[in-house]
XYZ file of C-alpha atoms in Angstrom:
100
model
C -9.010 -2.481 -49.616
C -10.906 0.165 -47.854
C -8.312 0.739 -45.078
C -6.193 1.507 -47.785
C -3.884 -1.343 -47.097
C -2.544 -3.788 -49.191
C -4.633 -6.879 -50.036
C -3.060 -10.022 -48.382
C -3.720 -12.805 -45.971
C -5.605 -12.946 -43.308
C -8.116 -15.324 -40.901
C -10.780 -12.538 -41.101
C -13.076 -14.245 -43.340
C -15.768 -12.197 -45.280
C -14.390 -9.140 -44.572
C -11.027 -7.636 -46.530
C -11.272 -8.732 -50.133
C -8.347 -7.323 -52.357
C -11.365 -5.207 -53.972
C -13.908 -2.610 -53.287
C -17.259 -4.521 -54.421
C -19.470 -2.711 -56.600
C -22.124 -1.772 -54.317
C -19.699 0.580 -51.813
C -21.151 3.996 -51.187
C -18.401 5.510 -49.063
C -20.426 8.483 -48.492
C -22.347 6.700 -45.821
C -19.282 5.268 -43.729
C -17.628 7.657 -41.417
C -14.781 5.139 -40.788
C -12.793 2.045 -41.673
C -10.893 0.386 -38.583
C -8.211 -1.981 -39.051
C -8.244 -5.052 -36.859
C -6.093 -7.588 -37.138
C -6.248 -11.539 -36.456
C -5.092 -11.568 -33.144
C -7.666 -8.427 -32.081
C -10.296 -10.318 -33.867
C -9.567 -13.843 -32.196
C -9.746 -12.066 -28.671
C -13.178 -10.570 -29.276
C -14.571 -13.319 -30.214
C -13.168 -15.512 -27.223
C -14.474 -12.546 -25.139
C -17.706 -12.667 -26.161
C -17.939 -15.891 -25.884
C -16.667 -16.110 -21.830
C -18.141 -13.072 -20.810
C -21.325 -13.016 -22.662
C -21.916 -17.016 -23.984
C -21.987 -15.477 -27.309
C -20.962 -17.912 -30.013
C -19.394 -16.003 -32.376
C -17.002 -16.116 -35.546
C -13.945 -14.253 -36.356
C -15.417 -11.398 -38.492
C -18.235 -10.888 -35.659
C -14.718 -10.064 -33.520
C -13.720 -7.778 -35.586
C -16.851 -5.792 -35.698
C -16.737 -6.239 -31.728
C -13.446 -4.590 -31.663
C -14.067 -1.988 -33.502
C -16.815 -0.729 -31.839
C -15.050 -0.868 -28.500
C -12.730 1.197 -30.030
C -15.572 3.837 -31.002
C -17.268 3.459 -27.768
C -13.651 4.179 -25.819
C -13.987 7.406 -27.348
C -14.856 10.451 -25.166
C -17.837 11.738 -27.731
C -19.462 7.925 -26.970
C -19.743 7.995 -23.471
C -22.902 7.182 -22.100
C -24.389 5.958 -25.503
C -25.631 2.912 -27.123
C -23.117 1.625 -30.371
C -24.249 -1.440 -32.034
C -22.487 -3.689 -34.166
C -23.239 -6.523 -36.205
C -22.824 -10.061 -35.572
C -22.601 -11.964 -38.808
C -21.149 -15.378 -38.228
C -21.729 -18.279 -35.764
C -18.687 -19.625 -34.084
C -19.551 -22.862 -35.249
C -17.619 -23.269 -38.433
C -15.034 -22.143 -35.790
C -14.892 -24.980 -33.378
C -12.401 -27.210 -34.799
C -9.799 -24.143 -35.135
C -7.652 -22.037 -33.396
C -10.701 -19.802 -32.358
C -11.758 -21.618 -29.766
C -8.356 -23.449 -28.719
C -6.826 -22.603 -25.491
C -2.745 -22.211 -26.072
């Protein structure tokens, strides 16, 4: 709900709620990306192969979007972190870590 978009399904667990929980101060966030599944899935797989980081789908998303902010000319040449909040694990048996 903070993109603004409308609450609905998704494979982005954790993240995207139909709500805005209680404890949201949006005067400390300068942004909300979207991302969606597919952008997500690729992170993660990319992380994984390139950097044998075992890593869930909302860990993607957060890797996404901060290739997004560090494509962007004011970034160049500094350090953006992100988050990495779930193990690819609970992932294994799923289309995560599947080849098509």
């Amino acid at each position: 709900m903070l993109s603004g978009g409308k609450p609905g399904p998704h494979m982005i667990q954790g993240i995207g709620a139909g709500f805005v929980p209680g404890n949201y101060d949006p005067s400390v966030v300068d942004e909300v990306i979207r991302v969606t599944n597919e952008e997500a899935i690729d992170a993660s797989q990319r992380l994984a192969r390139a950097e044998g980081l075992l890593a869930g789908i909302s860990t993607g998303a957060n890797a996404f979007a901060a290739s997004i902010v560090a494509a962007r000319e004011e970034f160049q040449g500094k350090r953006i972190v992100f988050i990495v909040c779930d193990t690819g694990e609970r992932y294994l048996s799923t289309l995560l870590f599947h080849d098509s």
